[in-house]
Amino acid sequence: MSAPILPGSAIGVLGSGQLGRMFAIAARRMGYRVHTLSPDEDTPTGQVSDVEIQACYDDLDAVRDFARRVAVVTYEFENVPLATAEAAAECAPVRPAGRVLHTTQQRLREKTFLAAAGLPVAPFRAVRSLAELETALGEIGVPAVLKSADFGYDGKGQFKVDAAGQAAEAWQAVGRREAVLEGFIRFEKEVSVVAARGMDGSFAHYGVIENEHARHILDVSVAPARVSPRVANDAVEMARTVLEKLDVRGVLCVEFFLAAGGRLVINELAPRPHNSGHLTFDACLTSQFEQQLRAVCGLPLGSTEQLRPAAMANLLGDLWQDGEPDWAAAAAIPEVKLHLYGKLAPRPGRKMGHLTALAADIATAEQRVRAARSALARRPG
Ligand SMILES: Nc1ncnc2c1ncn2[C@@H]1O[C@H](COP(=O)(O)OP(=O)(O)O)[C@@H](O)[C@H]1O
Ligand SMILES: [Mg+2]
């Protein structure tokens, strides 16, 4: 095995959003330098990095140049094109490898991989035309969800089909491009497992996190999840299988639906730290971001021990609707931590930051984080 990449080295991050920002904060705390590349400037990641390169992902010369200046390249955004990861890999190791990106960035490949690995997924069909959608609806039945195969996030490119007569509307809604039709799962709750795998094949996980979505966007997460020990164990073992079969060197999150009777169904994978793991920043000995750093640098993984029960609430751009949120009010609630991503335009639905609350039990943590978020929306004066 090659020697670990030690503090003082430069790490390259493809993508420049909040995941890269929190990664950069963790990396700088340990004395690494961080370079980021994305098409944007003054980005959440760039603001806290040593070097911010503004280039398109398909500017492969810029990507190679970027990779030559760092010891390892990772990513915070799974829609980086495979060609970009491959160009970077000519000049530096890319972790997780481009093939992990390739499998997980397209829903059809991802589901095909999961099904082939014997892991539980919702029934699904590939859809490439309206006629195929009609056939698939006949096979899967309604309700079902049509999702564009590429570039989905926060519920974008999705349409819930409640009646077979909605096929044309659904096909239009996902942009008439390659899609996946999947059966609708009547879940009791949604949960996730954030896990890491080191260069030596070691595995670490943060247990099960419970997630509540609003308008298809993650709203609140709590950990540890209120699930049975059997469900927790099954979810972690499925995550382990995913990381091993994909040969991940880095962090990956598995999103699950938990249906009646403790039945777990894998919804999707993210080959990077995940929004549901943001609470690890304040609640765990080693955050998911430091864990990504350790994994891609070939260092031993850190302890994932959770110090106290925790809850996280996202702050979306909608909160700015009537002006600047009341930061002082949230800061006045002890045991609540404020994270803001440095984004300049607070558009509705855009993830601008989050709050984390710690408490003696998860119910109190959740209540505290929701109270802090409500306090933000009340204007001073
Ligand atoms: N097959 C399904 N059955 C029930 N709910 C679903 C299904 N697919 C998606 N959803 C809901 O929509 C949310 C977003 O879907 P997801 O596939 O995770 O897309 P994204 O990439 O936008 O996160 C899920 O977290 C869940 O709440
Ligand atoms: Mg999702």
Short mmCIF file of C-alpha atoms and ligand atoms in Angstrom, two decimals:
data_model
loop_
_atom_site.label_atom_id
_atom_site.label_comp_id
_atom_site.label_asym_id
_atom_site.label_seq_id
_atom_site.Cartn_x
_atom_site.Cartn_y
_atom_site.Cartn_z
CA MET A 1 0.00 0.00 0.00
CA SER A 2 1.27 3.47 -0.82
CA ALA A 3 2.38 5.83 1.95
CA PRO A 4 -0.30 8.01 3.52
CA ILE A 5 -0.74 11.59 2.40
CA LEU A 6 0.28 13.62 5.43
CA PRO A 7 -0.65 17.05 6.85
CA GLY A 8 0.92 19.84 4.85
CA SER A 9 -0.08 18.16 1.58
CA ALA A 10 -2.64 19.71 -0.75
CA ILE A 11 -5.99 17.99 -1.37
CA GLY A 12 -8.02 18.73 -4.50
CA VAL A 13 -11.81 18.92 -4.30
CA LEU A 14 -13.94 18.77 -7.45
CA GLY A 15 -17.07 20.78 -6.74
CA SER A 16 -17.39 23.82 -4.53
CA GLY A 17 -20.57 23.61 -2.46
CA GLN A 18 -21.18 23.21 1.26
CA LEU A 19 -19.89 19.63 1.38
CA GLY A 20 -16.54 20.83 0.05
CA ARG A 21 -16.61 23.74 2.47
CA MET A 22 -17.02 21.51 5.51
CA PHE A 23 -14.42 19.12 4.10
CA ALA A 24 -12.00 22.04 3.67
CA ILE A 25 -12.63 23.21 7.23
CA ALA A 26 -11.84 19.72 8.53
CA ALA A 27 -8.76 19.44 6.29
CA ARG A 28 -7.37 22.81 7.24
CA ARG A 29 -7.86 22.04 10.90
CA MET A 30 -5.51 19.11 10.39
CA GLY A 31 -2.96 21.24 8.55
CA TYR A 32 -3.73 20.27 4.96
CA ARG A 33 -4.07 22.71 2.11
CA VAL A 34 -7.19 22.60 -0.04
CA HIS A 35 -7.64 23.37 -3.74
CA THR A 36 -11.10 23.43 -5.27
CA LEU A 37 -12.24 23.42 -8.89
CA SER A 38 -15.72 24.27 -10.17
CA PRO A 39 -17.30 26.53 -12.80
CA ASP A 40 -18.14 29.14 -10.13
CA GLU A 41 -16.25 31.70 -8.11
CA ASP A 42 -16.45 32.96 -4.52
CA THR A 43 -17.93 29.58 -3.70
CA PRO A 44 -18.75 27.97 -0.34
CA THR A 45 -15.65 25.77 -0.71
CA GLY A 46 -13.46 28.41 -2.36
CA GLN A 47 -14.04 30.87 0.47
CA VAL A 48 -12.27 28.56 2.93
CA SER A 49 -9.74 26.96 0.56
CA ASP A 50 -6.14 27.86 -0.24
CA VAL A 51 -6.76 27.86 -3.98
CA GLU A 52 -10.02 28.28 -5.91
CA ILE A 53 -9.89 27.40 -9.61
CA GLN A 54 -12.77 28.52 -11.78
CA ALA A 55 -13.04 26.19 -14.78
CA CYS A 56 -15.65 24.07 -16.48
CA TYR A 57 -15.55 20.37 -15.65
CA ASP A 58 -15.04 19.62 -19.32
CA ASP A 59 -11.95 21.84 -19.52
CA LEU A 60 -9.76 18.76 -19.13
CA ASP A 61 -6.49 20.69 -19.43
CA ALA A 62 -7.54 22.83 -16.47
CA VAL A 63 -8.55 19.67 -14.61
CA ARG A 64 -5.16 18.02 -15.26
CA ASP A 65 -3.36 21.18 -14.21
CA PHE A 66 -5.46 21.26 -11.02
CA ALA A 67 -4.69 17.59 -10.26
CA ARG A 68 -0.94 18.02 -10.83
CA ARG A 69 -0.79 20.48 -7.93
CA VAL A 70 -2.38 18.22 -5.32
CA ALA A 71 -1.57 14.88 -3.67
CA VAL A 72 -5.05 13.40 -4.09
CA VAL A 73 -8.31 14.45 -5.72
CA THR A 74 -11.72 13.87 -4.14
CA TYR A 75 -15.15 15.28 -4.93
CA GLU A 76 -18.08 16.75 -3.11
CA PHE A 77 -20.50 16.65 -6.02
CA GLU A 78 -21.41 13.40 -7.76
CA ASN A 79 -22.37 14.98 -11.04
CA VAL A 80 -18.75 15.63 -11.96
CA PRO A 81 -18.45 14.00 -15.42
CA LEU A 82 -16.56 10.69 -15.56
CA ALA A 83 -14.18 12.23 -18.14
CA THR A 84 -13.23 14.87 -15.57
CA ALA A 85 -12.41 12.25 -12.94
CA GLU A 86 -10.44 10.27 -15.53
CA ALA A 87 -8.43 13.33 -16.63
CA ALA A 88 -7.65 14.11 -12.98
CA ALA A 89 -6.61 10.48 -12.44
CA GLU A 90 -3.86 10.89 -15.07
CA CYS A 91 -2.15 13.29 -12.66
CA ALA A 92 -3.18 12.27 -9.11
CA PRO A 93 -5.10 9.49 -7.40
CA VAL A 94 -8.86 10.13 -7.43
CA ARG A 95 -10.73 8.80 -4.39
CA PRO A 96 -13.34 7.41 -4.43
CA ALA A 97 -12.42 6.18 -7.92
CA GLY A 98 -14.13 7.49 -11.06
CA ARG A 99 -15.95 4.18 -11.44
CA VAL A 100 -17.78 4.78 -8.12
CA LEU A 101 -18.84 8.15 -9.46
CA HIS A 102 -19.93 6.55 -12.72
CA THR A 103 -22.13 3.97 -11.01
CA THR A 104 -23.74 6.32 -8.52
CA GLN A 105 -24.33 9.37 -10.71
CA GLN A 106 -26.91 7.69 -12.86
CA ARG A 107 -29.98 6.15 -11.23
CA LEU A 108 -30.29 3.30 -13.69
CA ARG A 109 -26.70 2.14 -13.26
CA GLU A 110 -26.98 2.61 -9.51
CA LYS A 111 -30.16 0.54 -9.19
CA THR A 112 -28.82 -2.13 -11.54
CA PHE A 113 -25.69 -2.38 -9.37
CA LEU A 114 -27.74 -2.62 -6.15
CA ALA A 115 -30.09 -5.25 -7.54
CA ALA A 116 -27.15 -7.30 -8.88
CA ALA A 117 -25.52 -7.11 -5.44
CA GLY A 118 -28.65 -8.72 -4.01
CA LEU A 119 -29.62 -5.56 -2.12
CA PRO A 120 -33.28 -4.54 -1.78
CA VAL A 121 -34.50 -1.76 -4.10
CA ALA A 122 -37.98 -0.67 -5.17
CA PRO A 123 -39.17 -2.45 -8.34
CA PHE A 124 -37.92 -0.36 -11.28
CA ARG A 125 -37.87 -0.14 -15.07
CA ALA A 126 -35.71 1.85 -17.44
CA VAL A 127 -37.78 4.33 -19.46
CA ARG A 128 -36.53 5.94 -22.69
CA SER A 129 -39.78 6.96 -24.36
CA LEU A 130 -43.42 7.66 -23.58
CA ALA A 131 -44.33 4.23 -24.95
CA GLU A 132 -41.81 2.58 -22.59
CA LEU A 133 -43.25 4.61 -19.72
CA GLU A 134 -46.74 3.36 -20.50
CA THR A 135 -45.51 -0.24 -20.57
CA ALA A 136 -43.54 0.26 -17.34
CA LEU A 137 -46.58 1.76 -15.61
CA GLY A 138 -48.53 -1.33 -16.59
CA GLU A 139 -45.87 -3.55 -15.00
CA ILE A 140 -45.03 -1.53 -11.87
CA GLY A 141 -48.51 -0.11 -11.28
CA VAL A 142 -49.40 3.10 -9.49
CA PRO A 143 -48.47 4.97 -7.44
CA ALA A 144 -44.99 5.13 -8.89
CA VAL A 145 -42.24 7.72 -9.16
CA LEU A 146 -40.62 8.70 -12.45
CA LYS A 147 -37.08 10.05 -11.98
CA SER A 148 -34.70 11.37 -14.60
CA ALA A 149 -31.70 9.04 -14.78
CA ASP A 150 -29.13 11.85 -14.52
CA PHE A 151 -28.63 14.96 -12.45
CA GLY A 152 -31.32 14.47 -9.83
CA TYR A 153 -31.03 16.14 -6.45
CA ASP A 154 -33.45 17.50 -3.86
CA GLY A 155 -36.37 15.94 -5.73
CA LYS A 156 -35.56 17.71 -9.01
CA GLY A 157 -36.46 15.75 -12.15
CA GLN A 158 -39.06 13.65 -10.32
CA PHE A 159 -42.75 13.13 -10.82
CA LYS A 160 -45.12 11.02 -8.72
CA VAL A 161 -47.52 9.15 -10.96
CA ASP A 162 -50.82 8.42 -9.23
CA ALA A 163 -52.81 7.25 -12.26
CA ALA A 164 -51.84 5.55 -15.52
CA GLY A 165 -53.43 8.47 -17.39
CA GLN A 166 -50.65 10.76 -16.17
CA ALA A 167 -47.95 9.15 -18.32
CA ALA A 168 -47.64 12.00 -20.82
CA GLU A 169 -47.59 14.60 -18.05
CA ALA A 170 -44.89 12.68 -16.16
CA TRP A 171 -42.77 12.18 -19.29
CA GLN A 172 -42.96 15.92 -19.94
CA ALA A 173 -42.15 16.74 -16.30
CA VAL A 174 -38.84 14.82 -16.31
CA GLY A 175 -37.81 16.54 -19.55
CA ARG A 176 -38.48 13.66 -21.99
CA ARG A 177 -35.13 12.05 -21.28
CA GLU A 178 -33.87 8.73 -20.00
CA ALA A 179 -35.57 7.98 -16.72
CA VAL A 180 -36.33 5.30 -14.17
CA LEU A 181 -39.84 4.39 -13.10
CA GLU A 182 -39.90 2.94 -9.62
CA GLY A 183 -42.65 1.67 -7.38
CA PHE A 184 -43.77 4.06 -4.67
CA ILE A 185 -42.73 2.81 -1.24
CA ARG A 186 -45.17 3.54 1.60
CA PHE A 187 -42.41 4.06 4.11
CA GLU A 188 -42.76 4.57 7.85
CA LYS A 189 -39.63 6.64 7.89
CA GLU A 190 -36.52 7.42 5.91
CA VAL A 191 -33.11 6.61 7.32
CA SER A 192 -29.52 6.76 6.14
CA VAL A 193 -26.15 5.26 6.94
CA VAL A 194 -23.03 7.34 6.36
CA ALA A 195 -20.01 5.07 6.17
CA ALA A 196 -16.35 5.24 5.26
CA ARG A 197 -13.81 2.81 3.92
CA GLY A 198 -10.09 3.38 4.24
CA MET A 199 -7.24 2.55 1.87
CA ASP A 200 -6.57 -0.55 3.99
CA GLY A 201 -10.18 -1.71 3.55
CA SER A 202 -11.18 -0.75 7.10
CA PHE A 203 -14.84 0.18 7.55
CA ALA A 204 -16.45 2.75 9.85
CA HIS A 205 -20.04 3.96 10.11
CA TYR A 206 -22.13 6.46 12.03
CA GLY A 207 -25.02 4.13 12.77
CA VAL A 208 -28.49 4.92 11.48
CA ILE A 209 -29.71 8.48 11.05
CA GLU A 210 -33.40 9.29 10.76
CA ASN A 211 -34.46 11.78 8.08
CA GLU A 212 -37.55 13.84 7.49
CA HIS A 213 -38.04 15.50 4.11
CA ALA A 214 -40.20 18.48 3.20
CA ARG A 215 -40.99 19.10 -0.47
CA HIS A 216 -38.48 16.32 -1.35
CA ILE A 217 -35.65 18.18 0.39
CA LEU A 218 -34.08 16.94 3.60
CA ASP A 219 -35.52 19.00 6.43
CA VAL A 220 -34.54 17.46 9.77
CA SER A 221 -32.22 14.58 10.71
CA VAL A 222 -31.86 12.98 14.13
CA ALA A 223 -29.33 10.47 15.41
CA PRO A 224 -29.32 7.85 16.65
CA ALA A 225 -32.42 6.83 14.69
CA ARG A 226 -35.44 5.38 16.49
CA VAL A 227 -35.20 1.94 14.89
CA SER A 228 -34.89 -1.57 16.29
CA PRO A 229 -31.41 -3.04 16.82
CA ARG A 230 -32.22 -5.55 14.04
CA VAL A 231 -33.02 -2.77 11.55
CA ALA A 232 -29.93 -0.80 12.59
CA ASN A 233 -27.75 -3.85 12.13
CA ASP A 234 -29.26 -4.71 8.73
CA ALA A 235 -28.87 -1.14 7.47
CA VAL A 236 -25.22 -1.00 8.50
CA GLU A 237 -24.50 -4.40 6.94
CA MET A 238 -26.11 -3.30 3.67
CA ALA A 239 -23.97 -0.16 3.72
CA ARG A 240 -20.89 -2.29 4.31
CA THR A 241 -21.82 -4.45 1.31
CA VAL A 242 -22.23 -1.35 -0.88
CA LEU A 243 -18.85 0.12 0.09
CA GLU A 244 -17.09 -3.22 -0.35
CA LYS A 245 -18.71 -4.14 -3.67
CA LEU A 246 -18.04 -0.67 -5.08
CA ASP A 247 -14.54 -0.78 -3.55
CA VAL A 248 -15.06 2.73 -2.14
CA ARG A 249 -12.08 4.56 -0.68
CA GLY A 250 -13.78 7.49 0.96
CA VAL A 251 -17.22 8.24 2.38
CA LEU A 252 -20.53 7.04 0.98
CA CYS A 253 -24.08 7.46 2.21
CA VAL A 254 -26.88 4.95 1.67
CA GLU A 255 -30.42 6.36 1.82
CA PHE A 256 -33.14 3.89 2.81
CA PHE A 257 -36.89 3.69 3.08
CA LEU A 258 -38.04 1.82 6.16
CA ALA A 259 -41.35 0.16 5.36
CA ALA A 260 -43.80 -1.79 7.51
CA GLY A 261 -42.41 -4.72 9.44
CA GLY A 262 -38.89 -3.26 9.50
CA ARG A 263 -38.37 -3.84 5.77
CA LEU A 264 -35.46 -1.80 4.44
CA VAL A 265 -35.38 -0.67 0.80
CA ILE A 266 -32.38 1.22 -0.56
CA ASN A 267 -33.44 4.48 -2.20
CA GLU A 268 -30.15 5.88 -3.45
CA LEU A 269 -26.41 6.26 -2.85
CA ALA A 270 -24.23 9.33 -2.54
CA PRO A 271 -20.47 8.71 -2.93
CA ARG A 272 -19.52 11.53 -0.54
CA PRO A 273 -20.50 13.03 2.80
CA HIS A 274 -24.26 13.55 3.03
CA ASN A 275 -26.61 16.19 4.37
CA SER A 276 -27.91 13.71 6.95
CA GLY A 277 -24.36 13.38 8.29
CA HIS A 278 -23.89 17.09 8.94
CA LEU A 279 -24.71 16.50 12.58
CA THR A 280 -21.51 14.44 12.89
CA PHE A 281 -19.61 17.73 12.68
CA ASP A 282 -20.78 18.71 16.17
CA ALA A 283 -21.92 15.40 17.61
CA CYS A 284 -19.17 12.88 16.77
CA LEU A 285 -15.54 12.50 17.66
CA THR A 286 -14.65 12.40 13.95
CA SER A 287 -16.98 14.18 11.52
CA GLN A 288 -17.94 12.67 8.17
CA PHE A 289 -15.73 15.32 6.56
CA GLU A 290 -12.62 14.47 8.59
CA GLN A 291 -13.41 10.82 7.86
CA GLN A 292 -13.43 11.54 4.11
CA LEU A 293 -10.08 13.28 4.51
CA ARG A 294 -8.60 10.38 6.48
CA ALA A 295 -9.94 7.82 4.00
CA VAL A 296 -8.69 9.55 0.85
CA CYS A 297 -5.32 10.30 2.46
CA GLY A 298 -4.80 6.67 3.49
CA LEU A 299 -4.79 7.55 7.20
CA PRO A 300 -6.47 5.30 9.76
CA LEU A 301 -10.18 6.12 10.11
CA GLY A 302 -11.16 8.07 13.23
CA SER A 303 -13.64 7.07 15.92
CA THR A 304 -17.24 7.66 14.85
CA GLU A 305 -18.42 7.67 18.47
CA GLN A 306 -21.38 10.00 18.93
CA LEU A 307 -20.93 12.13 22.02
CA ARG A 308 -24.57 13.04 22.57
CA PRO A 309 -27.92 12.61 20.81
CA ALA A 310 -28.24 15.21 18.06
CA ALA A 311 -30.63 16.79 15.59
CA MET A 312 -29.96 18.87 12.47
CA ALA A 313 -32.32 21.25 10.68
CA ASN A 314 -31.58 22.64 7.23
CA LEU A 315 -31.81 26.37 6.58
CA LEU A 316 -33.20 26.94 3.09
CA GLY A 317 -33.25 30.19 1.17
CA ASP A 318 -36.97 30.51 1.95
CA LEU A 319 -35.97 31.64 5.43
CA TRP A 320 -34.72 34.90 3.90
CA GLN A 321 -38.14 35.67 2.42
CA ASP A 322 -38.77 38.61 4.76
CA GLY A 323 -35.16 39.70 5.14
CA GLU A 324 -32.12 38.51 7.05
CA PRO A 325 -32.90 35.79 9.62
CA ASP A 326 -32.52 36.70 13.29
CA TRP A 327 -29.11 35.08 13.91
CA ALA A 328 -28.86 36.44 17.44
CA ALA A 329 -32.08 34.63 18.41
CA ALA A 330 -30.69 31.27 17.32
CA ALA A 331 -27.36 32.00 18.96
CA ALA A 332 -29.22 32.67 22.21
CA ILE A 333 -30.28 29.00 22.47
CA PRO A 334 -27.50 27.11 24.22
CA GLU A 335 -26.38 23.81 22.66
CA VAL A 336 -27.41 24.91 19.16
CA LYS A 337 -24.67 25.36 16.58
CA LEU A 338 -25.09 27.54 13.50
CA HIS A 339 -23.46 26.62 10.18
CA LEU A 340 -23.74 28.95 7.19
CA TYR A 341 -22.29 28.12 3.81
CA GLY A 342 -21.37 31.58 2.53
CA LYS A 343 -23.83 31.45 -0.39
CA LEU A 344 -24.70 34.87 -1.65
CA ALA A 345 -28.17 34.39 -3.16
CA PRO A 346 -30.83 32.90 -0.81
CA ARG A 347 -33.08 31.35 -3.46
CA PRO A 348 -36.12 29.36 -2.27
CA GLY A 349 -35.22 25.70 -1.77
CA ARG A 350 -31.49 26.43 -1.79
CA LYS A 351 -29.50 24.98 1.11
CA MET A 352 -27.93 28.01 2.81
CA GLY A 353 -26.87 26.46 6.11
CA HIS A 354 -28.01 24.25 8.96
CA LEU A 355 -28.41 24.15 12.71
CA THR A 356 -27.34 21.29 14.96
CA ALA A 357 -28.64 20.79 18.49
CA LEU A 358 -27.28 18.39 21.09
CA ALA A 359 -29.27 17.15 24.08
CA ALA A 360 -29.58 14.29 26.55
CA ASP A 361 -32.12 12.58 24.25
CA ILE A 362 -33.09 12.89 20.60
CA ALA A 363 -36.62 14.20 21.27
CA THR A 364 -35.16 17.19 23.13
CA ALA A 365 -32.47 17.67 20.50
CA GLU A 366 -35.10 17.74 17.77
CA GLN A 367 -37.35 20.10 19.71
CA ARG A 368 -34.39 22.39 20.36
CA VAL A 369 -33.25 22.52 16.75
CA ARG A 370 -36.79 23.22 15.53
CA ALA A 371 -37.23 25.96 18.15
CA ALA A 372 -33.95 27.54 17.08
CA ARG A 373 -35.03 27.52 13.44
CA SER A 374 -38.39 29.09 14.32
CA ALA A 375 -36.58 31.75 16.30
CA LEU A 376 -34.56 32.62 13.19
CA ALA A 377 -37.72 33.37 11.26
CA ARG A 378 -39.00 35.83 13.86
CA ARG A 379 -37.65 39.25 12.96
CA PRO A 380 -36.05 41.39 15.62
CA GLY A 381 -37.93 44.53 16.70
N1 LIG B 1 -40.02 5.28 -4.71
C1 LIG B 1 -40.32 6.21 -3.77
N2 LIG B 1 -41.32 5.97 -2.88
C2 LIG B 1 -41.65 6.89 -1.95
N3 LIG B 1 -41.03 8.09 -1.81
C3 LIG B 1 -40.06 8.41 -2.68
C4 LIG B 1 -39.64 7.48 -3.70
N4 LIG B 1 -38.62 8.04 -4.38
C5 LIG B 1 -38.40 9.25 -3.82
N5 LIG B 1 -39.25 9.49 -2.79
C6 LIG B 1 -39.25 10.70 -1.93
O1 LIG B 1 -38.56 11.77 -2.59
C7 LIG B 1 -37.32 12.06 -1.90
C8 LIG B 1 -36.22 12.42 -2.89
O2 LIG B 1 -36.00 11.33 -3.76
P1 LIG B 1 -34.52 10.81 -4.10
O3 LIG B 1 -34.66 9.68 -5.04
O4 LIG B 1 -33.78 10.58 -2.85
O5 LIG B 1 -33.97 12.02 -4.95
P2 LIG B 1 -32.88 13.13 -4.67
O6 LIG B 1 -31.74 12.70 -5.53
O7 LIG B 1 -33.54 14.35 -5.14
O8 LIG B 1 -32.55 13.10 -3.19
C9 LIG B 1 -37.04 10.82 -1.08
O9 LIG B 1 -36.19 11.10 0.01
C10 LIG B 1 -38.45 10.42 -0.67
O10 LIG B 1 -38.93 11.24 0.38
MG MG B 2 -32.19 11.51 -1.97
#
